[in-house]
Amino acid sequence: MHSIKTVAVLLFWAFGLSALAASHPGNYNSNSLNGLLSDSIQLTEKDIGDFTAIAFGDRTAATTSQQEQQRCRVFPGDGLWPPTEEWTRLNNSLDGVLLRPTPAGAVCYPEHPAYDAARCQFLLQDARSTRFWLDDPLTELAQWTQGGTCLATNQTQAQEKNCTRGGFPEYVVNATTAKHVQVAVNFARNKGIRLVIKNTGHDFGGRSVGAGSLSIWLHHMKETQYLPSFSIGNYTGMAARFGTGIEAWEVSNFMAEHGGITIVAPGGNTVGGVGGWVGGGGHSVVTSTLGLGADQVLSLGVVTADGRYVTADPFTNTDLFFALCGGGGGLSANHPFSPFEATYGIIVSAVYKAHSPITLTSTSLSLTLSSASIPSVPTTGAVVVRTADAFWTGVGLYYRFCGRIIEGGGGQGFSYIYPQADGGFRFTTTSTFLNRSRDEVSQIMEPLYTSLRHAGVLTTADANPATRNSSIYGASRRSGTGDQPVNTRYRSRLLPRANWEGDTRWDATMAAIRAATEAGYDEDFYFHATLTSPTREVAGWPGADNAVNPAWRENLMHAMLMDVQPDNWTGQQARNRDARMQRYMSLLRDVSPGAGAYINEADPGEPEWQQAFFGSNYPRLLEVKRAWDPWQLFWAPTTVGSEGWEVEAVDGYPNSQNGRLCRSAKR
Ligand SMILES: Cc1cc2nc3c(=O)[nH]c(=O)nc-3n(C[C@H](O)[C@H](O)[C@H](O)COP(=O)(O)OP(=O)(O)OC[C@H]3O[C@@H](n4cnc5c(N)ncnc54)[C@H](O)[C@@H]3O)c2cc1C
Ligand SMILES: *[C@@H]1O[C@H](CO)[C@@H](O)[C@H](O)[C@H]1NC(C)=O
Ligand SMILES: *[C@@H]1O[C@H](CO)[C@@H](O)[C@H](O)[C@H]1NC(C)=O
Ligand SMILES: *[C@@H]1O[C@H](CO)[C@@H](O)[C@H](O)[C@H]1NC(C)=O
Ligand SMILES: *[C@@H]1O[C@H](CO)[C@@H](O)[C@H](O)[C@H]1NC(C)=O
Ligand SMILES: *[C@@H]1O[C@H](CO)[C@@H](O)[C@H](O)[C@H]1NC(C)=O
Ligand SMILES: *[C@@H]1O[C@H](CO)[C@@H](O)[C@H](O)[C@H]1NC(C)=O
Ligand SMILES: *[C@@H]1O[C@H](CO)[C@@H](O)[C@H](O)[C@H]1NC(C)=O
Ligand SMILES: *[C@@H]1O[C@H](CO)[C@@H](O)[C@H](O)[C@H]1NC(C)=O
């Protein structure tokens, strides 16, 4: 066991972990309640003029250009790749926001023109505590997805590996208006170039990166608007309109600035508060009471594959709204909504429900399985357990108990099980409750501690650990630093509440969790589980009928095997690991037949991903995809309709985006 603990901390900042005050960057603060300034600046025929490369498309016409007929997307070096003058003209149509960035790590490679030893030291030592990686146009936090090329690394390694562009895009549009997005969409479609959409670049599956592409970078679309009284359909109440580049910490600060109101936001501080998080469903500490991110959406501003800006809501472009909100859910023909991948369109702004202030109260438990003579320190909740059976009994008692208490509209269980250097494991968890006092939380948890004592996991002297003070969710200030590229690969399963019913099924579930996690000792991966219950009931209107994966509605535990791989592995090493991980994952799949996985925190190599990520919504979503994007312009791995194309990766890493995007030979 080496460095995986620190990596875990970097990857998953539990809500509230860092509470440094920070200023709120770059708002336009539009006074109009009708929309954001960034949405109002749109592409016109006058802007297009005689530059046909940025002309709108017609999704009802069957014509295809020479570029669109190619086997592969047009790639740098191809005869059809636009000449420099055409990129310059594109840049002019984009008000000069077209970038051709150098990969950040190039400063570490002596052969590279950008080489700069001091700058390299900064990347290696200090960049993580700044916004550097988050404000970089190319960076993808899961670095294997771009082929692990041009990593920031010290000279010893840099001499062994050259800095190449790898899976990073060729050009980036630093969008701040709907018009920028529209121009880029039209250009990529008309020129047959691969298009990628990047917001924060947090995606674990390589869905915001791609070799030879034009990237639309939505990061700077951060306008916000508070809507004290917003009405649509069955909803009347507070709401907020966000530009699509807003990050979770900025959503938190927005809540604080508006009296501590509640808006469902990701736990990770720098995860997009709209973007891919809401498109894939989007879980949060308050999800068991207020629903998923996708359940908050009331209206969207969208740029579609033909380059048009449209509104999608429960009454307008309802099929698009269905498909853009979560990717799974109710199938009735009258029902809008789904997760928001750039499969059907690019979201440029979103109106979310805002709720009354709520308090969160949390309590932690930690169990360490160790043969070494570490003293037990019960007052901090850190308990040392001496036998593996007692340890796993304790973990199982917690998971079963926690699953049941959140089901009734509680908060969240957030847990890890890490292998330890001495052959043991360490379990940590934080259980968080909404609108409950400290005393109430202690009372809620007491039966768990009683059963842990009866099972001999705790001694009779071990008290129910102190519950932390309550805090108002929307009053917490958060800061937006602390993330850097890592080499994590998720493998995950949404375990349904049916697994909590009856001892036989539960025992089989815990046996699978134990066996999969114990394999992580030799393999160097760890277990992570969030427990939430985003039922259709808590989703309410209009969320209950959106396209969120139906497996989410049945879910109690989102179980993850966190596979942190060395960044110098060969493709063959990665493929071998992949085959072994599939075996551990099958333990979890076998105890949850018919369930699924959460696309945003899953393996892009998930077998039968259509069923796992979208469930019964898949056929309907495919229809929406075909209607709105007949060009298959919006392509990313494991998104709806992506089967027809595949990346011919040059590095041999499973599911890497480092290669040409071509029509799949299988079809
Ligand atoms: C540190 C960390 C913490 C996390 N915490 C949570 C958490 O608490 N809860 C949770 O549910 N998930 C969490 N995640 C997972 C997160 O949901 C995914 O990484 C998600 O893909 C991030 O979306 P993004 O827009 O920020 O990232 P990106 O990588 O930029 O985008 C992800 C995908 O969404 C698409 N996309 C982005 N913006 C748009 C848009 N405007 N319109 C259409 N498509 C778009 C991209 O093309 C890409 O396919 C976390 C991830 C990290 C790295
Ligand atoms: C686009 O134009 C701006 C402003 O003139 C310039 O700074 C930038 O370098 C140009 N981008 C490219 C890729 O040439
Ligand atoms: C450089 O990297 C190598 C290989 O990872 C490592 O052994 C060495 O300690 C590093 N040197 C510095 C100065 O960081
Ligand atoms: C790096 O590039 C140089 C010059 O092109 C080449 O000779 C060398 O083989 C490359 N090294 C690796 C590891 O690919
Ligand atoms: C992108 O645009 C924003 C907003 O105009 C600007 O602040 C930022 O510096 C730009 N980023 C790059 C890398 O050019
Ligand atoms: C929404 O309102 C309509 C009437 O306006 C009602 O028929 C319907 O049941 C309501 N739906 C929900 C989910 O409340
Ligand atoms: C939480 O409590 C506050 C204050 O009493 C109340 O306004 C709010 O509606 C409650 N929220 C939930 C989800 O119970
Ligand atoms: C919790 O609240 C009490 C009083 O309500 C206060 O004395 C104490 O300092 C608080 N603890 C923390 C850790 O904030
Ligand atoms: C990767 O790096 C580790 C140590 O940094 C080294 O032991 C190992 O041999 C390297 N593997 C490859 C394939 O280069």
Short mmCIF file of N, CA, C and O in Angstrom, two decimals, residues 15 151 327 475 555 596:
data_model
loop_
_atom_site.label_atom_id
_atom_site.label_comp_id
_atom_site.label_asym_id
_atom_site.label_seq_id
_atom_site.Cartn_x
_atom_site.Cartn_y
_atom_site.Cartn_z
N PHE A 15 -18.01 17.06 1.52
CA PHE A 15 -18.60 18.38 1.67
C PHE A 15 -18.18 19.00 3.00
O PHE A 15 -18.19 18.36 4.03
N LEU A 151 2.96 14.15 -19.00
CA LEU A 151 2.67 14.37 -17.59
C LEU A 151 3.70 15.31 -16.99
O LEU A 151 4.86 15.31 -17.39
N GLY A 327 -30.34 10.85 -18.16
CA GLY A 327 -30.11 9.63 -18.94
C GLY A 327 -30.92 8.41 -18.58
O GLY A 327 -30.74 7.36 -19.18
N ALA A 475 -24.99 27.86 4.17
CA ALA A 475 -24.22 28.97 4.72
C ALA A 475 -22.73 28.69 4.70
O ALA A 475 -21.94 29.56 5.05
N ASN A 555 -31.76 2.79 -5.55
CA ASN A 555 -30.44 2.65 -4.94
C ASN A 555 -30.38 2.98 -3.45
O ASN A 555 -31.05 3.88 -2.98
N GLY A 596 -27.60 -1.35 -11.98
CA GLY A 596 -26.80 -0.61 -12.96
C GLY A 596 -25.60 0.03 -12.32
O GLY A 596 -25.15 -0.39 -11.25
#
